[in-house]
Coordinates of C-alpha atoms in Angstrom, one line a residue:
M1 CA 88.1 60.4 95.7
T2 CA 88.4 61.4 92.0
P3 CA 91.7 61.2 90.2
M4 CA 91.6 64.9 89.8
L5 CA 92.3 65.3 93.5
E6 CA 95.3 63.1 93.4
A7 CA 98.8 64.6 93.6
A8 CA 100.9 62.0 92.1
D9 CA 101.7 63.9 88.9
L10 CA 102.4 67.2 90.5
T11 CA 105.9 68.4 90.5
P12 CA 107.6 71.8 90.4
T13 CA 107.8 73.1 86.9
I14 CA 111.2 74.6 87.4
R15 CA 114.0 72.5 88.7
R16 CA 116.1 74.7 90.9
R17 CA 119.8 74.6 90.3
T18 CA 120.5 76.9 93.2
A19 CA 119.5 76.5 96.9
P20 CA 115.9 77.5 97.6
P21 CA 115.4 80.8 99.3
P22 CA 115.1 80.8 103.1
T23 CA 111.6 79.9 104.3
W24 CA 111.4 83.1 106.4
L25 CA 112.0 85.2 103.3
V26 CA 109.1 83.4 101.4
V27 CA 106.8 83.9 104.4
A28 CA 107.8 87.6 104.6
L29 CA 107.1 88.3 100.9
A30 CA 103.8 86.4 101.0
C31 CA 102.8 88.3 104.1
A32 CA 103.8 91.6 102.6
G33 CA 101.5 91.0 99.7
Q34 CA 98.7 90.0 102.0
F35 CA 99.1 93.1 104.1
L36 CA 98.8 95.4 101.1
V37 CA 95.6 93.6 99.9
V38 CA 93.9 93.7 103.3
L39 CA 95.1 97.2 104.2
D40 CA 93.5 98.7 101.1
V41 CA 90.0 97.4 102.1
S42 CA 89.9 99.8 105.0
V43 CA 92.5 102.5 104.5
V44 CA 90.4 104.6 102.2
N45 CA 87.5 105.0 104.6
V46 CA 88.9 108.0 106.5
A47 CA 90.0 109.6 103.2
L48 CA 86.5 109.5 101.6
P49 CA 85.5 113.1 102.7
S50 CA 88.7 114.5 101.3
M51 CA 88.3 112.6 98.0
R52 CA 84.8 113.9 97.6
T53 CA 85.8 117.5 98.1
D54 CA 88.9 117.3 95.8
L55 CA 87.3 115.3 92.9
G56 CA 83.7 116.4 93.2
L57 CA 82.3 112.9 93.8
S58 CA 78.6 112.4 94.4
E59 CA 77.3 110.4 97.4
A60 CA 76.9 107.4 95.1
G61 CA 80.3 107.9 93.6
L62 CA 81.8 108.0 97.1
Q63 CA 80.3 104.6 97.9
W64 CA 81.8 103.2 94.7
V65 CA 85.3 104.1 95.8
V66 CA 84.9 101.3 98.3
N67 CA 82.6 99.0 96.3
A68 CA 84.6 99.0 93.1
Y69 CA 87.5 97.4 95.0
A70 CA 85.4 95.0 97.0
I71 CA 83.4 93.7 94.0
A72 CA 86.4 93.1 91.8
F73 CA 88.2 91.5 94.7
A74 CA 85.4 89.1 95.6
G75 CA 84.5 88.3 92.0
F76 CA 87.9 87.3 90.6
M77 CA 89.2 85.5 93.7
L78 CA 88.5 81.9 92.6
L79 CA 89.8 82.6 89.1
G80 CA 92.9 84.1 90.6
G81 CA 93.5 81.1 92.7
R82 CA 93.1 78.6 89.9
A83 CA 95.2 80.7 87.5
G84 CA 98.0 80.3 90.1
D85 CA 97.7 76.5 90.0
L86 CA 97.8 76.4 86.2
Y87 CA 100.1 79.2 85.2
G88 CA 102.4 79.5 88.2
R89 CA 102.0 80.8 91.7
K90 CA 105.0 83.1 91.5
S91 CA 103.8 84.4 88.1
M92 CA 100.4 85.2 89.4
F93 CA 101.8 86.8 92.5
L94 CA 103.9 89.1 90.4
V95 CA 101.0 89.9 88.0
G96 CA 98.6 90.6 90.8
L97 CA 101.1 92.7 92.7
G98 CA 102.1 94.6 89.5
L99 CA 98.5 95.4 88.7
F100 CA 97.8 96.4 92.3
T101 CA 100.8 98.7 92.4
L102 CA 100.2 100.4 89.1
A103 CA 96.5 100.9 89.9
S104 CA 97.5 102.5 93.2
L105 CA 99.7 104.9 91.3
G106 CA 96.9 105.7 88.9
G107 CA 94.4 106.2 91.8
G108 CA 96.8 108.5 93.7
L109 CA 97.3 110.7 90.6
A110 CA 93.6 110.7 89.6
H111 CA 92.1 114.1 88.7
E112 CA 88.6 112.9 87.8
G113 CA 86.2 110.8 89.8
W114 CA 86.0 108.1 87.1
Q115 CA 89.7 107.8 87.0
L116 CA 89.8 107.0 90.7
L117 CA 86.9 104.5 90.4
L118 CA 88.6 102.7 87.5
A119 CA 91.9 102.6 89.5
R120 CA 90.1 101.1 92.5
A121 CA 88.5 98.4 90.3
V122 CA 91.9 97.4 88.8
Q123 CA 93.3 97.4 92.4
G124 CA 90.6 94.9 93.3
L125 CA 91.4 92.7 90.3
G126 CA 95.1 92.8 91.2
A127 CA 94.2 91.9 94.8
A128 CA 92.1 88.9 93.6
V129 CA 95.0 87.5 91.7
L130 CA 97.5 88.3 94.4
A131 CA 95.7 87.2 97.6
P132 CA 95.4 83.4 96.8
S133 CA 99.0 83.3 95.7
T134 CA 100.2 84.7 99.1
L135 CA 98.8 81.8 101.0
T136 CA 99.8 79.2 98.3
L137 CA 103.4 80.3 98.2
L138 CA 103.5 80.1 101.9
T139 CA 102.0 76.6 102.2
S140 CA 104.2 75.4 99.3
A141 CA 107.3 76.6 101.1
V142 CA 106.5 75.1 104.5
P143 CA 105.8 71.4 105.1
E144 CA 102.4 70.6 106.6
G145 CA 102.5 70.4 110.4
A146 CA 103.5 72.6 113.2
A147 CA 105.8 74.8 111.1
R148 CA 103.1 75.5 108.5
A149 CA 100.6 76.3 111.3
R150 CA 103.1 78.9 112.6
A151 CA 103.6 80.3 109.1
I152 CA 99.8 80.5 108.6
A153 CA 99.5 82.2 112.0
T154 CA 102.0 84.9 110.8
W155 CA 100.0 85.3 107.5
T156 CA 96.7 85.6 109.5
A157 CA 98.2 88.1 111.9
V158 CA 99.6 90.3 109.2
G159 CA 96.4 90.1 107.2
A160 CA 94.3 91.0 110.3
G161 CA 96.8 93.7 111.2
G162 CA 96.4 95.2 107.8
G163 CA 92.7 95.5 108.2
A164 CA 93.1 96.8 111.7
A165 CA 95.8 99.3 110.8
G166 CA 93.7 100.8 107.9
G167 CA 92.0 103.5 110.0
L168 CA 95.2 104.5 111.8
V169 CA 97.4 104.6 108.6
G170 CA 94.7 106.4 106.7
G171 CA 94.2 109.0 109.5
V172 CA 98.0 109.7 109.6
L173 CA 98.4 110.0 105.9
V174 CA 95.3 112.2 105.3
Q175 CA 96.0 114.4 108.3
G176 CA 99.7 114.7 107.6
L177 CA 99.8 114.7 103.8
S178 CA 96.7 114.2 101.6
W179 CA 94.1 111.6 100.6
R180 CA 96.3 110.7 97.6
W181 CA 98.9 109.1 99.9
V182 CA 96.5 106.4 101.1
L183 CA 97.0 105.0 97.5
L184 CA 100.5 106.3 96.7
I185 CA 102.0 104.6 99.8
N186 CA 101.4 101.3 98.1
V187 CA 103.8 102.2 95.2
P188 CA 107.2 102.1 96.9
V189 CA 106.2 99.2 99.1
G190 CA 104.9 97.2 96.1
A191 CA 108.0 98.0 94.0
V192 CA 110.3 96.7 96.8
V193 CA 108.2 93.5 97.2
L194 CA 108.1 93.0 93.4
A195 CA 111.9 93.3 93.1
A196 CA 112.5 90.9 96.0
S197 CA 109.9 88.4 94.7
V198 CA 111.5 88.3 91.2
R199 CA 114.8 87.6 92.8
W200 CA 113.9 85.1 95.5
L201 CA 110.5 83.3 94.9
V202 CA 110.5 80.0 93.1
E203 CA 107.9 79.0 90.5
S204 CA 105.6 76.0 90.8
R205 CA 102.4 75.0 89.2
A206 CA 100.2 71.9 88.7
E207 CA 101.3 69.9 85.7
G208 CA 99.4 67.4 83.5
G209 CA 98.3 69.6 80.6
R210 CA 95.1 71.0 82.3
R211 CA 93.6 74.2 80.8
L212 CA 91.6 76.9 82.4
D213 CA 87.9 76.1 82.5
L214 CA 86.7 79.3 80.7
P215 CA 82.9 78.8 81.0
G216 CA 83.3 78.0 84.7
A217 CA 85.6 81.0 85.2
L218 CA 83.2 83.3 83.5
L219 CA 80.2 82.0 85.5
V220 CA 81.8 82.1 88.9
T221 CA 83.4 85.5 88.4
A222 CA 80.1 87.0 87.1
G223 CA 78.2 85.3 89.9
L224 CA 80.4 86.4 92.8
A225 CA 80.7 89.9 91.4
T226 CA 77.0 90.2 90.9
L227 CA 76.4 88.9 94.5
A228 CA 78.9 91.4 95.8
Y229 CA 77.2 94.2 93.9
G230 CA 73.8 93.2 95.3
I231 CA 75.2 93.2 98.8
S232 CA 76.8 96.6 98.2
Q233 CA 73.3 98.0 97.2
T234 CA 71.6 97.0 100.5
E235 CA 72.9 100.0 102.6
A236 CA 71.6 102.6 100.1
E237 CA 68.6 100.8 98.6
G238 CA 67.4 98.4 101.4
W239 CA 66.9 94.6 101.1
T240 CA 63.6 94.7 99.3
A241 CA 64.4 97.2 96.5
A242 CA 64.7 95.8 93.0
A243 CA 68.2 97.3 92.8
T244 CA 69.2 94.9 95.5
V245 CA 67.0 91.8 94.9
V246 CA 67.6 91.5 91.2
P247 CA 71.4 91.3 91.4
L248 CA 71.3 89.0 94.5
L249 CA 69.0 86.6 92.7
A250 CA 71.0 86.8 89.5
G251 CA 74.2 86.2 91.4
L252 CA 72.8 83.1 93.1
A253 CA 71.5 81.8 89.7
L254 CA 74.9 82.3 88.1
V255 CA 76.6 80.5 91.0
A256 CA 74.1 77.6 90.7
L257 CA 74.7 77.4 87.0
F258 CA 78.5 77.4 87.7
L259 CA 78.0 74.3 90.0
C260 CA 76.0 72.5 87.3
V261 CA 78.7 73.2 84.7
E262 CA 81.5 72.1 87.0
A263 CA 79.7 68.8 87.6
R264 CA 79.8 68.0 83.9
T265 CA 83.2 69.4 82.9
A266 CA 86.2 67.1 82.4
A267 CA 88.7 69.7 83.8
P268 CA 86.6 72.0 86.1
L269 CA 87.7 75.2 87.6
M270 CA 86.6 73.9 91.0
P271 CA 86.4 70.1 91.3
L272 CA 83.2 69.6 93.3
G273 CA 85.0 66.8 95.1
L274 CA 86.8 69.5 97.1
L275 CA 83.5 70.4 98.8
R276 CA 83.2 66.7 99.9
L277 CA 86.4 67.2 101.9
R278 CA 85.3 67.8 105.4
S279 CA 88.1 70.1 106.4
V280 CA 87.6 72.3 103.3
A281 CA 83.8 72.5 103.4
S282 CA 83.5 73.0 107.2
A283 CA 86.4 75.5 107.5
N284 CA 85.0 77.7 104.7
A285 CA 81.5 77.6 106.2
A286 CA 82.9 78.5 109.6
M287 CA 84.9 81.3 108.1
L288 CA 81.9 82.7 106.2
V289 CA 79.6 82.7 109.3
S290 CA 82.2 84.0 111.8
G291 CA 83.6 86.5 109.4
S292 CA 80.2 88.0 108.9
A293 CA 80.2 89.1 112.5
M294 CA 83.9 89.8 113.1
F295 CA 84.5 91.9 110.0
C296 CA 82.0 94.6 111.1
M297 CA 83.9 95.3 114.4
W298 CA 86.4 97.8 113.0
F299 CA 83.7 99.7 111.1
F300 CA 81.3 100.1 114.0
M301 CA 84.0 100.7 116.6
T302 CA 85.4 103.5 114.4
L303 CA 81.9 105.0 114.0
Y304 CA 81.2 104.8 117.7
A305 CA 84.5 106.5 118.6
Q306 CA 84.0 109.3 116.1
N307 CA 80.2 109.9 116.0
V308 CA 79.4 109.3 119.6
L309 CA 82.6 109.8 121.7
G310 CA 83.9 112.7 119.5
Y311 CA 87.3 111.2 118.5
S312 CA 89.1 112.5 115.5
P313 CA 90.0 110.0 112.7
L314 CA 93.5 109.8 114.0
D315 CA 92.4 109.4 117.6
A316 CA 90.0 106.7 116.6
G317 CA 92.8 104.8 114.8
L318 CA 95.0 105.1 117.9
A319 CA 92.2 104.0 120.1
L320 CA 92.1 100.7 118.3
V321 CA 95.8 100.0 118.4
P322 CA 95.4 97.6 121.4
S323 CA 92.9 95.6 119.4
S324 CA 95.3 95.4 116.5
L325 CA 98.0 94.1 118.8
A326 CA 95.5 91.6 120.2
V327 CA 94.7 90.0 116.9
V328 CA 98.4 89.6 116.2
L329 CA 98.8 88.0 119.7
G330 CA 95.9 85.6 119.1
S331 CA 97.2 84.6 115.7
K332 CA 100.6 83.8 117.2
L333 CA 99.2 81.9 120.2
A334 CA 97.0 79.7 118.1
P335 CA 99.7 77.3 116.7
R336 CA 101.0 76.6 120.3
L337 CA 97.4 75.8 121.4
M338 CA 96.7 73.8 118.3
R339 CA 99.5 71.3 119.2
G340 CA 97.8 70.4 122.4
A341 CA 94.1 71.0 121.9
G342 CA 93.8 70.6 118.1
P343 CA 92.6 73.1 115.5
R344 CA 88.9 72.5 116.0
N345 CA 89.0 73.3 119.8
V346 CA 91.2 76.3 119.3
A347 CA 88.8 77.7 116.6
V348 CA 85.9 77.2 119.0
L349 CA 87.8 78.8 121.9
G350 CA 88.7 81.8 119.8
T351 CA 85.1 82.3 118.6
L352 CA 83.8 82.1 122.2
V353 CA 86.4 84.7 123.4
A354 CA 85.3 87.0 120.5
A355 CA 81.7 86.4 121.4
A356 CA 82.4 87.5 125.0
G357 CA 84.0 90.7 123.6
F358 CA 81.1 91.4 121.4
A359 CA 78.7 90.9 124.2
W360 CA 80.6 93.3 126.4
Q361 CA 80.7 95.9 123.6
S362 CA 76.9 95.6 123.3
T363 CA 76.6 97.3 126.7
M364 CA 78.2 100.5 125.3
R365 CA 76.8 103.9 126.4
A366 CA 76.9 107.3 124.9
D367 CA 79.3 108.5 127.7
G368 CA 81.4 105.4 127.7
A369 CA 85.0 105.5 129.0
Y370 CA 87.8 104.4 126.7
L371 CA 89.0 101.6 128.9
T372 CA 85.7 99.8 129.3
A373 CA 83.9 101.0 126.2
I374 CA 86.6 100.4 123.6
M375 CA 89.9 99.0 124.8
I376 CA 89.0 95.9 126.8
P377 CA 86.1 94.6 124.7
G378 CA 88.1 95.4 121.5
V379 CA 91.0 93.4 122.8
L380 CA 88.7 90.4 123.6
M381 CA 87.0 90.6 120.2
M382 CA 90.3 90.6 118.2
L383 CA 92.2 88.2 120.5
G384 CA 89.4 85.7 119.7
A385 CA 89.4 86.6 116.0
G386 CA 93.2 85.8 115.8
L387 CA 92.8 82.5 117.7
A388 CA 90.0 81.4 115.4
A389 CA 91.3 82.5 112.0
T390 CA 94.6 80.6 112.1
P391 CA 93.2 77.0 112.7
L392 CA 90.4 77.7 110.1
A393 CA 92.9 78.7 107.5
A394 CA 95.1 75.7 108.3
L395 CA 92.2 73.3 108.1
A396 CA 90.9 74.7 104.9
T397 CA 94.3 74.2 103.2
S398 CA 95.1 70.9 104.7
G399 CA 92.7 68.6 102.9
A400 CA 93.3 69.2 99.2
A401 CA 96.0 68.0 96.8
P402 CA 98.9 70.3 96.0
G403 CA 97.5 70.9 92.5
D404 CA 94.4 72.5 94.1
A405 CA 96.3 74.6 96.6
G406 CA 95.7 77.9 94.8
L407 CA 92.0 77.2 94.3
V408 CA 91.6 76.3 98.0
S409 CA 93.5 79.5 99.0
G410 CA 91.2 81.5 96.8
L411 CA 88.2 79.8 98.3
I412 CA 89.0 80.6 101.9
N413 CA 89.8 84.2 101.0
T414 CA 86.4 84.3 99.1
S415 CA 84.6 82.9 102.1
R416 CA 86.1 85.6 104.4
T417 CA 85.5 88.4 101.9
M418 CA 81.9 87.5 101.0
G419 CA 81.1 86.8 104.7
G420 CA 82.5 90.1 105.7
S421 CA 80.7 92.0 103.0
L422 CA 77.4 90.3 103.7
G423 CA 77.7 90.8 107.4
L424 CA 78.5 94.4 107.1
A425 CA 75.5 95.0 104.9
I426 CA 73.2 93.2 107.3
M427 CA 74.6 94.9 110.4
S428 CA 74.4 98.4 108.7
T429 CA 70.7 97.7 107.9
I430 CA 70.1 96.6 111.6
A431 CA 71.8 99.8 112.9
A432 CA 69.9 102.1 110.5
A433 CA 66.6 100.5 111.3
R434 CA 67.1 100.9 115.1
T435 CA 68.4 104.5 114.8
A436 CA 65.8 105.5 112.2
D437 CA 66.3 109.2 111.4
R438 CA 67.7 110.1 114.8
T439 CA 71.3 111.4 114.9
T440 CA 71.8 112.0 118.6
P441 CA 74.7 110.1 120.3
E442 CA 72.2 108.2 122.4
A443 CA 70.3 107.0 119.3
L444 CA 73.4 106.1 117.4
T445 CA 74.7 104.1 120.4
E446 CA 71.4 102.1 120.5
G447 CA 71.9 101.1 116.8
Y448 CA 75.6 100.2 117.3
A449 CA 74.8 98.2 120.5
L450 CA 72.1 96.2 118.7
V451 CA 74.7 95.3 116.0
F452 CA 77.1 93.9 118.6
R453 CA 74.3 91.9 120.3
T454 CA 73.4 90.5 116.9
A455 CA 77.0 89.7 116.2
T456 CA 77.3 87.9 119.6
A457 CA 74.4 85.6 118.6
V458 CA 76.0 84.9 115.2
L459 CA 79.3 84.0 116.8
L460 CA 77.7 81.6 119.2
V461 CA 76.0 79.9 116.2
A462 CA 79.4 79.8 114.5
A463 CA 81.0 78.1 117.6
L464 CA 78.3 75.4 117.5
L465 CA 78.9 74.9 113.8
M466 CA 82.6 74.5 114.3
L467 CA 82.1 72.1 117.2
A468 CA 79.7 69.9 115.2
W469 CA 81.4 70.0 111.8
L470 CA 85.1 70.7 111.9
P471 CA 87.3 67.6 111.9
R472 CA 87.8 66.2 115.4
R473 CA 91.4 64.9 114.9
R474 CA 94.0 66.8 116.9
S475 CA 96.4 67.2 114.0
V476 CA 95.9 69.4 110.9
R477 CA 98.0 66.8 109.0
Q478 CA 95.4 64.1 109.8
A479 CA 92.4 66.3 109.4
D480 CA 91.1 64.4 106.4
G481 CA 93.3 61.4 106.3
P482 CA 95.5 60.8 103.2
R483 CA 94.0 63.3 100.9
K484 CA 90.4 62.1 100.9
A485 CA 87.1 63.3 102.0
G486 CA 86.3 63.0 105.7

């Protein structure tokens, strides 16, 4: 282990003269920030037709309402995590939340398409700074062990619930008010969380005079953003088009160059020793693979409900409420199971439960009934997702020194975001290839069913990966021994 991974010289930068805030309050504020970040990934989907009509957006412009947020979010995540370690976790939480809230206001008041796209990109930047800090603040406030596992379970449940609630919240706001409120709703919530965070959160950072690795920061941000851009091009251009291949290859080259720079830098943005920690490397790989399958569930279930079964946007959101509750239940059950079975076994169990749900969903028909075509398989998919995500997040944050907590939090969020983006692009291509130019409910169902069969296979591979690579020790605290690679 390199000295850089040692935690001996890490202390809070501000000596508290008053009693620290209650742990539940820190967890609540961190979860509120995470909820806003994840909600905004999906909440705009049902508002896109209204945005296009009101602002005169083209088809390409409509796609960029989603992509501008996703690309900025994925590209700046590692930078946001390391900035929290160096400049203060509370400070970056406030900066990220402030940017996100102001950009939400700007987007909600936009009168031109370019104004909305700019606001969405700034939202993504704010989310990239905010998201790693939400997990770091939580893990800093709660000692490692069962209590931290429960706190991470709450964070996971809230994050998953935010993604799940996007369709329902968006449907209610668009149908009852206007598309602008899918963005404006963030403003009062963000203001309240900001005020409470200024008052109650306590600052901490890694000491020792380290500075931000600017070349590494520029390379990894450019690499991840370019990769995310290439992935976003696949649905419109296909996988073999130059508009897709060039940014994908350029992004991979930039990431490779980033790793070379990090290996030679005295104070790297991401110490490569982190990737030698078994818990960090294996949990991130598992999150990337499993996330590529699980993330697409909400997208294709919503399409199936609306395009095949004829549900309205609001009805589609309501139809997925049991699935939203299931992911919360799975996340809250996971810490209890982890105490007896260990995080690895719980992650594998959750992935297999999700695979069973995906396999069931792959039998969908054009005249499917709600109970058997949406509710039960949806509950299985999301119950498994909740069971798996909590131990993976706990393992990913258990093996690194406190001074790298923000970076590790950014890394697990990046793995989930990039895995989900890549998976959705691949699954969309699979569905489109099977459906071809047919738009009948039967043809669409064939495409969606093939997606769920493919996702089932991916999840089974993910379960084998977890079984072989995740640390076998039963306790998260012991996952990598005393802060060294396993």
